[in-house]
Coordinates of C-alpha atoms and ligand atoms in Angstrom, one line a residue:
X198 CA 130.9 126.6 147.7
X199 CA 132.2 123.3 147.2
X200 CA 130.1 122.1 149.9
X201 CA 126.7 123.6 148.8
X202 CA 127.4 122.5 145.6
X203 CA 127.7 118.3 146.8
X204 CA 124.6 119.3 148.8
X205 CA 122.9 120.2 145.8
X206 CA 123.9 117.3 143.9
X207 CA 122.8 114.8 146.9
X208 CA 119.9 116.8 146.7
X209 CA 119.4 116.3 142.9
X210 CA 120.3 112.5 143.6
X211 CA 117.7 112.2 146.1
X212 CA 115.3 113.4 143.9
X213 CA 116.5 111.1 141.1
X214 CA 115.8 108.3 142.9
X215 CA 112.3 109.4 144.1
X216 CA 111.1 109.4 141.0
X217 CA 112.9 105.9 140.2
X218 CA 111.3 104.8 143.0
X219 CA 108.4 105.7 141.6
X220 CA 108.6 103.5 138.9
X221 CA 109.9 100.9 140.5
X222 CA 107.2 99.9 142.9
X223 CA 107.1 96.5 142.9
X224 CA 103.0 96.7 142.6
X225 CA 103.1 99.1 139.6
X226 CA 106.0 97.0 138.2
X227 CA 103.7 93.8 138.4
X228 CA 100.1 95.0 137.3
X229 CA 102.4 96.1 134.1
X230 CA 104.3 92.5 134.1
X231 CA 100.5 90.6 134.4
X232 CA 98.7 93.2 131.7
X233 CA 101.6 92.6 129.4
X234 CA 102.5 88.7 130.1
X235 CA 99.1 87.2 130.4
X236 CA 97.0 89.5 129.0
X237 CA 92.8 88.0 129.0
X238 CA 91.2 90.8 126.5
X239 CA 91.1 88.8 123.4
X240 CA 89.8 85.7 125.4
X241 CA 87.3 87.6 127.3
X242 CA 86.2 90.0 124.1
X243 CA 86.1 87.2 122.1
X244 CA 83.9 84.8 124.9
X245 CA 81.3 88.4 125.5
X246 CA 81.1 89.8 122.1
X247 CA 81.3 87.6 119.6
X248 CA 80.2 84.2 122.3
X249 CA 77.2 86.0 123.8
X250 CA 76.4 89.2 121.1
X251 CA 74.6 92.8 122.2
X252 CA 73.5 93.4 125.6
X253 CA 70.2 95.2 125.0
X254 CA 68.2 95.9 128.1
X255 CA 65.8 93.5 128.9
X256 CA 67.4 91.0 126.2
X257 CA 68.2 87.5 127.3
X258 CA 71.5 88.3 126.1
X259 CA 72.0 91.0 128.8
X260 CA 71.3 87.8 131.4
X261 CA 73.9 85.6 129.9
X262 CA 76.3 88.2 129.9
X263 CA 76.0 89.3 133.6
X264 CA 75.9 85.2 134.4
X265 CA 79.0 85.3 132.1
X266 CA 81.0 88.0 133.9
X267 CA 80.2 86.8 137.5
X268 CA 81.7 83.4 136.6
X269 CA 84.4 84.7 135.5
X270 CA 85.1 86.6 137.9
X271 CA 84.6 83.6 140.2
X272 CA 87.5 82.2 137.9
X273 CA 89.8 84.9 139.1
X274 CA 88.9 84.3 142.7
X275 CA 86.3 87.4 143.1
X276 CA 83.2 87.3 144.4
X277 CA 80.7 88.9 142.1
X278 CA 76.9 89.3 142.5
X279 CA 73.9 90.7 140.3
X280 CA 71.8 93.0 141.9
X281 CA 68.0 93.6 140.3
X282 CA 66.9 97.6 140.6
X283 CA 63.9 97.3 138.4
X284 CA 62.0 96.5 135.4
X285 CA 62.2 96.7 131.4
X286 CA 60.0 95.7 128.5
X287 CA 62.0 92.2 127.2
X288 CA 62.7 91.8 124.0
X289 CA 64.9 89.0 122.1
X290 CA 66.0 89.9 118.9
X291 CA 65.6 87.5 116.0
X292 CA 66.2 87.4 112.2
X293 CA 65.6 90.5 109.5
X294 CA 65.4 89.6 106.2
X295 CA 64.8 91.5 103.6
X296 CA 64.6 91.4 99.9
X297 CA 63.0 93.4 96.7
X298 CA 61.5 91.0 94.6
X299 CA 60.5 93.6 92.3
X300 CA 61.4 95.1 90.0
X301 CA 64.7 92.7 89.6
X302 CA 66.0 90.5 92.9
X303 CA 68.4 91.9 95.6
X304 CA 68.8 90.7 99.2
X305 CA 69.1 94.4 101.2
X306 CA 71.5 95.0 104.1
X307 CA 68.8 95.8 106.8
X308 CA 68.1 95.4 110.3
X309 CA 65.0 95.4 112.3
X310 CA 65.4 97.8 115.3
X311 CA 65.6 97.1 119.2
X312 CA 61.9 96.1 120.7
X313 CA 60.7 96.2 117.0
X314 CA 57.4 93.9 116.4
X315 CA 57.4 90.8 114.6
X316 CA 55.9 89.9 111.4
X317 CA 55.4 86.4 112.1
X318 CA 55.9 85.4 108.7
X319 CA 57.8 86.7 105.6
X320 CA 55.5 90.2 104.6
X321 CA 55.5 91.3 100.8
X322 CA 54.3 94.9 100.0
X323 CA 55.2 97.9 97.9
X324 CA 57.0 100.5 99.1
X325 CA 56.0 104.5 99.4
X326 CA 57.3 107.6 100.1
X327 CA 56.5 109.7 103.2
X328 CA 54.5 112.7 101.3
X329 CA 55.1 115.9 101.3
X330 CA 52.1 117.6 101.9
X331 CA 50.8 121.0 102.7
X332 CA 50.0 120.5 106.9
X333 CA 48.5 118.2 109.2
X334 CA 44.9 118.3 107.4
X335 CA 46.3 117.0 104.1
X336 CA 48.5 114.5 105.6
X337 CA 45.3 113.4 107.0
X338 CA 43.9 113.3 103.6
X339 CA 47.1 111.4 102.1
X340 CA 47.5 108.7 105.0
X341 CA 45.2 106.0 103.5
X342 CA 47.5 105.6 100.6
X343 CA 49.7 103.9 102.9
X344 CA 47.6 100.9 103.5
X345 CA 49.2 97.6 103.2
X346 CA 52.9 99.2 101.8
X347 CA 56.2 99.7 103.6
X348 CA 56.7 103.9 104.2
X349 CA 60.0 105.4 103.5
X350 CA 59.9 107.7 106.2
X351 CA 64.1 108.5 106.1
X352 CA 65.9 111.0 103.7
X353 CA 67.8 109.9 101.0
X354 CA 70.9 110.7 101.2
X355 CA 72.5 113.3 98.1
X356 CA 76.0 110.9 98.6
X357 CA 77.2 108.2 100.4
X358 CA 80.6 109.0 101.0
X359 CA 81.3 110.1 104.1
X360 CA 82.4 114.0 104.2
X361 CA 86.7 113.1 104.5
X362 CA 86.3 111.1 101.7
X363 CA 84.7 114.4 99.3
X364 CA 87.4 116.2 101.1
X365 CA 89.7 114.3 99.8
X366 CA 89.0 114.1 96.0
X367 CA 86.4 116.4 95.5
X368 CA 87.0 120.0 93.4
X369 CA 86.5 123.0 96.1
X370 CA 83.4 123.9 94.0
X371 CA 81.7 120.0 93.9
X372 CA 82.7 120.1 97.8
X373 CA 80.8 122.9 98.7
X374 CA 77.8 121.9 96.6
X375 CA 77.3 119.0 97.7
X376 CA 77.1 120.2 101.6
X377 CA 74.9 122.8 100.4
X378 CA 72.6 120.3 98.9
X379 CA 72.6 117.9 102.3
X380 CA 71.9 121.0 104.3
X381 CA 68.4 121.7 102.3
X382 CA 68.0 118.4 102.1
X383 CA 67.9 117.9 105.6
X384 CA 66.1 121.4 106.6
X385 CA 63.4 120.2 103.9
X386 CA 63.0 116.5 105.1
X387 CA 62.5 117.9 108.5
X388 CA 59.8 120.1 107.5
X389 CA 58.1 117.4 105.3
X390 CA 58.1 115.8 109.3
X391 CA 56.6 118.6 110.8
X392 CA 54.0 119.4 108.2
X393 CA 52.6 116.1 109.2
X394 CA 51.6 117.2 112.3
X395 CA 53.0 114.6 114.0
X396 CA 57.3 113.8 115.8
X397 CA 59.4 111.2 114.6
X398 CA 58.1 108.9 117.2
X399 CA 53.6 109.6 116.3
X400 CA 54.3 109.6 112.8
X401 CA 55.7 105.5 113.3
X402 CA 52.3 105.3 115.6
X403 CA 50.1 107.2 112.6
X404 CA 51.4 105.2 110.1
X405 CA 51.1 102.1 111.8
X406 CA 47.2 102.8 112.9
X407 CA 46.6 103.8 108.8
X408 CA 47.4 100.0 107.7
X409 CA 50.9 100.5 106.7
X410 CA 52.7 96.9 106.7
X411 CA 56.1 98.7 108.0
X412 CA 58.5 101.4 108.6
X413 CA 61.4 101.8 106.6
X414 CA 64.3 103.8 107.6
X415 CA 68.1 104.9 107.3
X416 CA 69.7 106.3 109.8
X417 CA 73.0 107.0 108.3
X418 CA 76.4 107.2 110.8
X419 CA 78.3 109.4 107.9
X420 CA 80.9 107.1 107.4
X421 CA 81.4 104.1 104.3
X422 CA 78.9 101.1 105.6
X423 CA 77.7 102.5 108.7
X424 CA 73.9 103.2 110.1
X425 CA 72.9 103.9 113.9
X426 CA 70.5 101.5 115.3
X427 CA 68.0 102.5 117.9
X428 CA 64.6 101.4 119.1
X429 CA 61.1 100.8 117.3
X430 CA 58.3 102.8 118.2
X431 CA 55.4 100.7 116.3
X432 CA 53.6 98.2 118.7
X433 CA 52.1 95.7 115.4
X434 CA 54.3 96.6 112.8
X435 CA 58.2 96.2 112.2
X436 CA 60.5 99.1 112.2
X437 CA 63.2 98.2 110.2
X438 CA 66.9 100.5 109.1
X439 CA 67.3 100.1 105.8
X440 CA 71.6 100.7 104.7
X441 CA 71.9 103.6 102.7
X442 CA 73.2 102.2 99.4
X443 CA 69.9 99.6 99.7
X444 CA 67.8 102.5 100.9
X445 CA 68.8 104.9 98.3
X446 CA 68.0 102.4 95.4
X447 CA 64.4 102.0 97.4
X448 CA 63.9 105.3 97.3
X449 CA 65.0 106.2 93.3
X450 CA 62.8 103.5 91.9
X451 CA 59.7 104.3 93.7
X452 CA 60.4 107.8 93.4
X453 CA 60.7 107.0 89.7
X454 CA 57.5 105.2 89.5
X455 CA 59.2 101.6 89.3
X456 CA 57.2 100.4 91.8
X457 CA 59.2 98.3 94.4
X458 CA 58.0 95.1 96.1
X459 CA 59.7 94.1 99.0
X460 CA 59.4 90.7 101.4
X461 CA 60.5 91.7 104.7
X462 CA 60.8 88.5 107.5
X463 CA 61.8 90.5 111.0
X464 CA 61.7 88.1 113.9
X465 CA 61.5 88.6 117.2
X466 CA 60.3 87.0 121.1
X467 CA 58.6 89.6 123.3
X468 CA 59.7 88.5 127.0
X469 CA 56.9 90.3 129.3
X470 CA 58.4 92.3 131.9
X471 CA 61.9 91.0 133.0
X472 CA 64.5 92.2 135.9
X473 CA 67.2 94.9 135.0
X474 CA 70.3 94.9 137.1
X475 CA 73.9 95.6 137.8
X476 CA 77.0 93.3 138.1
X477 CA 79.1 93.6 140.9
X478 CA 82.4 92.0 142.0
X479 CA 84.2 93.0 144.7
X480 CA 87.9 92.9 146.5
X481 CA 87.6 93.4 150.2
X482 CA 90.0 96.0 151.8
X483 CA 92.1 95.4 155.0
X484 CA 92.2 98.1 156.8
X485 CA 89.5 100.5 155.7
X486 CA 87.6 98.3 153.9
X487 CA 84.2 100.5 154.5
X488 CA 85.5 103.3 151.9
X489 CA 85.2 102.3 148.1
X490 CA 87.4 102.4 145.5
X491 CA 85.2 101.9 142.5
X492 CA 85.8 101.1 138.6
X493 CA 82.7 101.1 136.3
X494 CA 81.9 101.0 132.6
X495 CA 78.2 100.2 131.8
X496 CA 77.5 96.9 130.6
X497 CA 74.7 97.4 128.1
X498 CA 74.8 98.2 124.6
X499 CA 72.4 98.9 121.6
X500 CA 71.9 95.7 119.0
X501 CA 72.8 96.8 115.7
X502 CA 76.3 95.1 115.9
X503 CA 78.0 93.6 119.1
X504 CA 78.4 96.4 121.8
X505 CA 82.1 95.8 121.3
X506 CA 83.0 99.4 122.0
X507 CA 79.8 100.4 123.5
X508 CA 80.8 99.2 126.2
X509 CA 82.4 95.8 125.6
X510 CA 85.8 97.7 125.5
X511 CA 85.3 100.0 128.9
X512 CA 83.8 96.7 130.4
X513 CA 87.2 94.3 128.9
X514 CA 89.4 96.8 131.0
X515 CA 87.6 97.3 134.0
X516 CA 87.4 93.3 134.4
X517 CA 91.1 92.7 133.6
X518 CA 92.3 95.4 135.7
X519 CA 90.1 93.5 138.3
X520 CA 91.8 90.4 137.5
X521 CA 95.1 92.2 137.9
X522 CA 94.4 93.2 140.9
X523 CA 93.3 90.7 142.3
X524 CA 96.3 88.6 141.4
X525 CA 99.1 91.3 142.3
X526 CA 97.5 93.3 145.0
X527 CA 94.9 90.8 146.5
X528 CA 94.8 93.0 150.0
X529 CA 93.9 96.4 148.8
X530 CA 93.6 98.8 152.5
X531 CA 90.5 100.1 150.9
X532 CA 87.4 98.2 148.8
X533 CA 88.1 97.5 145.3
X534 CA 84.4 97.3 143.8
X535 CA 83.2 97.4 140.2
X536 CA 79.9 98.4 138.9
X537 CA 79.2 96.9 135.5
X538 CA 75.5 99.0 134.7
X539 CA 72.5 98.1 133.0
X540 CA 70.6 100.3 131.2
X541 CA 72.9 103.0 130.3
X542 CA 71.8 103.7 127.2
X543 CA 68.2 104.3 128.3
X544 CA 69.4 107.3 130.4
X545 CA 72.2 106.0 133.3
X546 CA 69.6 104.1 134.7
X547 CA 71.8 101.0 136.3
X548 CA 74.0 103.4 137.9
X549 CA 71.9 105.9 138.9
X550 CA 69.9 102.9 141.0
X551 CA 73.3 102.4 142.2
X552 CA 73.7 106.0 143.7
X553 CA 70.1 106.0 145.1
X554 CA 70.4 102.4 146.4
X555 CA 73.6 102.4 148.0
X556 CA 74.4 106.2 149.7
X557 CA 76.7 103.7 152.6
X558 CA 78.9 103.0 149.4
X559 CA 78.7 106.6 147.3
X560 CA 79.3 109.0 150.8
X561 CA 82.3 106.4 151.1
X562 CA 83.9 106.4 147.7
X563 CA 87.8 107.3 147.4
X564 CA 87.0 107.6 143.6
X565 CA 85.2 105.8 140.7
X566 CA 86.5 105.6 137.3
X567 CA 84.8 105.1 134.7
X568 CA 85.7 104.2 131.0
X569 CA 83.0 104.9 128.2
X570 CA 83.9 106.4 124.8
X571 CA 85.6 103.7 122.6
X572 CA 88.3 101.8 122.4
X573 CA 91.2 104.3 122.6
X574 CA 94.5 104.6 124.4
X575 CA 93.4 106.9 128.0
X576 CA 94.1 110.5 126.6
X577 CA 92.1 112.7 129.1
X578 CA 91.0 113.0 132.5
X579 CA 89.8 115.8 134.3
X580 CA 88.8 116.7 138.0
X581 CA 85.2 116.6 137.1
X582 CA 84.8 120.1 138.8
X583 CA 86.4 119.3 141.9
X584 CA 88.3 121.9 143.6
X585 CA 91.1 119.7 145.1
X586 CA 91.0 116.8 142.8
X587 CA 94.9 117.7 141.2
X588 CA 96.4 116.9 144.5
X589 CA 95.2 113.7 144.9
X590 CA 94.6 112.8 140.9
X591 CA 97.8 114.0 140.4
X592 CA 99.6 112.1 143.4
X593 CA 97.8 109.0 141.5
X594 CA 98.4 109.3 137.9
X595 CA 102.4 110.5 138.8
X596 CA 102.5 106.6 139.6
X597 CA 102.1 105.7 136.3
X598 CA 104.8 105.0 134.1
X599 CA 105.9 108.0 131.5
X600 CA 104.9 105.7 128.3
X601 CA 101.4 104.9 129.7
X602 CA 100.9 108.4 131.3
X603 CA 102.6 111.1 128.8
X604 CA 99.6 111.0 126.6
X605 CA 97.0 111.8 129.2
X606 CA 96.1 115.1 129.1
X607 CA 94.7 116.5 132.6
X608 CA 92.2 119.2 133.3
X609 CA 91.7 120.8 136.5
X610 CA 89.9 121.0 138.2
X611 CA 87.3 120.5 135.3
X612 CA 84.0 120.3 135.0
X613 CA 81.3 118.1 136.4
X614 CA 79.7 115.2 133.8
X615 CA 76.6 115.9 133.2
X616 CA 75.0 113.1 131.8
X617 CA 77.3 111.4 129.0
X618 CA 78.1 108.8 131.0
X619 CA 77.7 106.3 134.2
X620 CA 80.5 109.0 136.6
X621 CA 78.3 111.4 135.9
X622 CA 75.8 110.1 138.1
X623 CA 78.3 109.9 141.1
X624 CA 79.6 113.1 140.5
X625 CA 75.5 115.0 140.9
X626 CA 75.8 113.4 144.4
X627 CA 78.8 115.2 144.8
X628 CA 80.9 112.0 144.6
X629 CA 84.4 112.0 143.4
X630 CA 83.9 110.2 140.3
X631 CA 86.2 110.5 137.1
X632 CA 85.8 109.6 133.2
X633 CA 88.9 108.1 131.7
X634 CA 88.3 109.8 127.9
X635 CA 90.1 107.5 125.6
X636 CA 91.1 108.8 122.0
X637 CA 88.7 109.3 119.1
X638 CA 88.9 105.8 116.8
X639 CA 86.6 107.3 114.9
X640 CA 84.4 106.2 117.7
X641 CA 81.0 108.7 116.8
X642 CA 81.0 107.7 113.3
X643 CA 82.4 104.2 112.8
X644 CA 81.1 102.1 116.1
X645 CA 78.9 104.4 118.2
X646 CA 75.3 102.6 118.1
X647 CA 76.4 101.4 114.7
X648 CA 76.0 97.6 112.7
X649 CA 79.7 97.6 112.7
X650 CA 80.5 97.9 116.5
X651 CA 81.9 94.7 116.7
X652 CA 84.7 92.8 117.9
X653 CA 87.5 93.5 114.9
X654 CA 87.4 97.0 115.8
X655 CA 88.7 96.8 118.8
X656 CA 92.5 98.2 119.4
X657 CA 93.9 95.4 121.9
X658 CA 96.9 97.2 122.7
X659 CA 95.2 100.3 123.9
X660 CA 92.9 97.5 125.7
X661 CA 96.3 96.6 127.5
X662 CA 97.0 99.7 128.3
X663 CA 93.9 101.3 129.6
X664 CA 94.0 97.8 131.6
X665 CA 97.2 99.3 133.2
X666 CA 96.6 102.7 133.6
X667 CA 93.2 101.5 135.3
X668 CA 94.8 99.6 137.7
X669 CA 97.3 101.4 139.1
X670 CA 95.1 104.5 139.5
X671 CA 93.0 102.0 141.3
X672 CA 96.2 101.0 143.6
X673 CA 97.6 104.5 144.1
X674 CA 93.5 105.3 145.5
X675 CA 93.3 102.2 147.4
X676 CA 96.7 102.9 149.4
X677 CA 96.8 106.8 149.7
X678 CA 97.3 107.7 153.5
X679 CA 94.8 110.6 152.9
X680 CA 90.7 110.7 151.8
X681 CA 90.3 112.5 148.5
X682 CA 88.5 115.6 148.6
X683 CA 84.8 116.5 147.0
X684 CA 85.1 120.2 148.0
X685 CA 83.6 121.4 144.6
X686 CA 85.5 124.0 142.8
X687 CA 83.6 127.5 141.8
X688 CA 82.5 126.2 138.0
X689 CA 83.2 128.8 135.3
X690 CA 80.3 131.0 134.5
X691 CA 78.9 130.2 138.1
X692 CA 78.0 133.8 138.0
X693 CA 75.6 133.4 135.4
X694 CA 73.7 130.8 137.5
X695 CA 76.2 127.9 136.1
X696 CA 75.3 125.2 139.1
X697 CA 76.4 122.0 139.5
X698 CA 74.2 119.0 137.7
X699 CA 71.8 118.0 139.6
X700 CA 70.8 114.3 140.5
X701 CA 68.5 112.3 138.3
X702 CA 65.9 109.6 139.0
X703 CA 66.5 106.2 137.7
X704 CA 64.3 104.9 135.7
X705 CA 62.7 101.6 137.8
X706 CA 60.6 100.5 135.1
X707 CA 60.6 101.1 131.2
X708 CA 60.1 100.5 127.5
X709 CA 56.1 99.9 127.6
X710 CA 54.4 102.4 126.3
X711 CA 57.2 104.6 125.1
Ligands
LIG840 ZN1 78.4 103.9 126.1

């Protein structure tokens, strides 16, 4: 009795200091000592977001950055090299000002969208509203009115407080109205669209051939001070997002017959046909360096504001966990190799060149993780549909440190990307590629593709931490004794013809006749 009972206690002990092992690896215990001690994310954030700006494709910008990065990772001692996959439209952003002059004086808060044309010089004209007419035939009819005036082709907006805020203060009954009133609002506005006979994107092409001297929209985010900022479809004329308090008191006083006059100056360089590309820097392994571990976040971002968490944030960790590594762990057995992608945002272009370029690399990859949706602590990952990925995952992430890894909830084995971000095209190749999801931030309303994705939004501490979690997954992939599996798991719903996504095209050349 006695006996069993010490060999259950050795037992116990043995397994006590497994775990403390565990957290004791001198390699785990110094990528936390570097991330914490000598941390580079404000340096580097600061130098890419607020040094450099947006990372547009095809933007000058997007040229300096990638020169940026590979320097810097030179700095650190790691080779790093740009490598072209194609072509884009290029486009360098320049000033948008706007201002009614009539009927009383206000400078508006507006921006001029991505690959929007210039005016040249400073444009007065009135403004009008989009009309709503019976069909196609009388929109035909109406279009001439549009000559020589800026179109308000957006819905106003019934409030401009974001929903939380009605929430909030709001009586039950005002609450409920005022969604009700947005919901017919929209559902009408998108008629008036239709009735046209044309899509958002003809209507900017209709307007444009009919004289108009711009496009005026508002594409509200649905939070206090935020608008998304895309790209122009007009080839002569600019395209330019209006705020919503600005373009709200647009759209009352012509609506109310005040007439409007506004001077719109939107600048801009058109660049011809320049290269688009990945970044690459690279740790070479010991002994197996021909299989890949790979980190990636894509390196592009839309031009309303900075691109600080789309993507400056995924791309901040993925270089200082590189940096990391490089100083604690400089002789990984496998391939450390980051991918920092171009052309995300037009469809996973950078990275799908990547999977179709390199199939040496891809048919060789440990794992890839990628980091993409804000600037978040890491609070999910998932097997990405893999059948066998929570044996190795799981080996991996049980490496990490409890106050790093207890918030990281795991799925398994998941289900495949399909297309929100750059793993996903890794994991249609059947590649063992996994999204580190990081928490919310109010990341869709606040800094997704807004004006205000910039550089004070981002949460350096869960920078740091996503630095460390990143890295040591990277270690523990790098030195485990056994290949991770892609044996793909049976998806739920497979029975209703539920297959896995399938691979995409890159696309080689773009944004010329759109
Ligand atoms: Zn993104």
């Amino acid at each position: 009795m006695r006996f069993k009972l010490l060999l259950a206690s050795l037992f116990i002990t043995a397994l006590g200091n497994l775990s403390l092992q565990a957290q004791q690896d001198p390699t785990v215990a110094a990528i936390i000592k570097e991330a914490n001690e000598n941390s580079q994310l404000k340096r580097m954030s600061h130098e890419l977001m607020d040094g450099i700006g947006p990372r547009l494709v095809g933007s000058t910008k997007m040229l300096q950055a990638s020169d940026w990065a590979i320097a810097q990772y030179q700095q650190y001692g790691i080779p790093a090299r740009r490598e072209n996959y194609g072509t884009w439209r290029g486009w360098d952003r320049g000033i948008t000002h706007v201002d009614m002059i009539s009927p009383w004086t206000k400078s508006l808060e507006a921006t001029q969208l991505a690959f929007s044309p210039s005016t040249k010089k400073a444009v007065k004209g009135e403004t009008i509203i989009l009309a709503d007419v019976q069909d196609s035939a009388a929109f035909q009819q109406w279009l001439p009115n549009v000559k020589g005036k800026f179109v308000l082709v957006a819905m106003p907006q019934p409030t401009g407080r974001p929903d939380y805020n009605w929430k909030e203060f709001a009586t039950k009954a005002s609450m409920d109205k005022i969604q009700q009133e947005r919901k017919e609002q929209t559902e009408a506005w998108r008629k008036r669209i239709s009735k046209t006979g044309y899509n958002n994107r003809t209507l900017a092409i209709a307007l444009e051939k009919a004289g108009a001297a711009g496009i005026i929209g508002s594409n509200w985010s649905q939070g206090f001070g935020v608008n998304k900022i895309f790209d122009s479809y007009t080839k002569k004329i600019p395209t330019i997002d209006v705020m919503l308090e600005d373009y709200g008191l647009l759209y009352r006083l012509t609506e109310s017959g005040r007439a409007p006059v506004i001077s719109v100056n939107a600048q801009s360089r058109e660049l011809g046909e320049v290269a688009t590309f990945n970044t690459l820097a690279e740790i070479k392994g010991t002994t197996k360096p021909d299989e890949y571990v790979m980190l990636s976040a894509h390196f592009d971002s839309w031009d309303g504001g900075t691109g600080a968490t789309d993507n400056g944030t995924g791309t901040m960790v993925m270089m200082e966990a590189m940096r990391i590594l490089k100083k604690v762990y400089p002789n990984p057995k496998r391939t450390i190799l980051v991918g920092h992608w171009g052309s995300e945002e037009q469809g996973l272009n950078g990275s799908r060149a990547f999977v179709e370029d390199h199939p040496e690399i891809v048919s060789n990859l440990q794992a890839l993780f990628n980091q993409d949706n804000g600037t978040g602590r890491i609070v999910n990952m998932s097997g990405s549909g893999y059948a066998k990925a929570k044996d190795y995952l799981g080996r991996w992430i049980a490496a990490i440190p409890g106050e790093y890894k207890d918030s990281i909830k795991t799925t398994f084995p998941g289900m495949p990307g399909g297309g929100g971000s750059d793993h996903a095209s890794f994991v249609a190749v059947g590649a063992p590629a996994f999204s580190l999801g990081a928490l919310n931030w109010s990341y869709f309303n606040y800094t997704w593709h807004t004006n205000r994705d910039t550089y004070d939004k981002i949460v350096f501490d869960d920078l740091r931490n996503n630095a460390i979690v990143t890295a040591i997954l990277v270690y523990m992939a790098c030195e485990d004794p056994e290949r991770s599996s892609n044996e793909k798991a049976v998806l739920p719903g497979a029975q209703n013809n539920r297959s896995w996504p399938a691979q995409v095209k890159a696309k080689r050349r773009g944004g010329f006749d759109q």
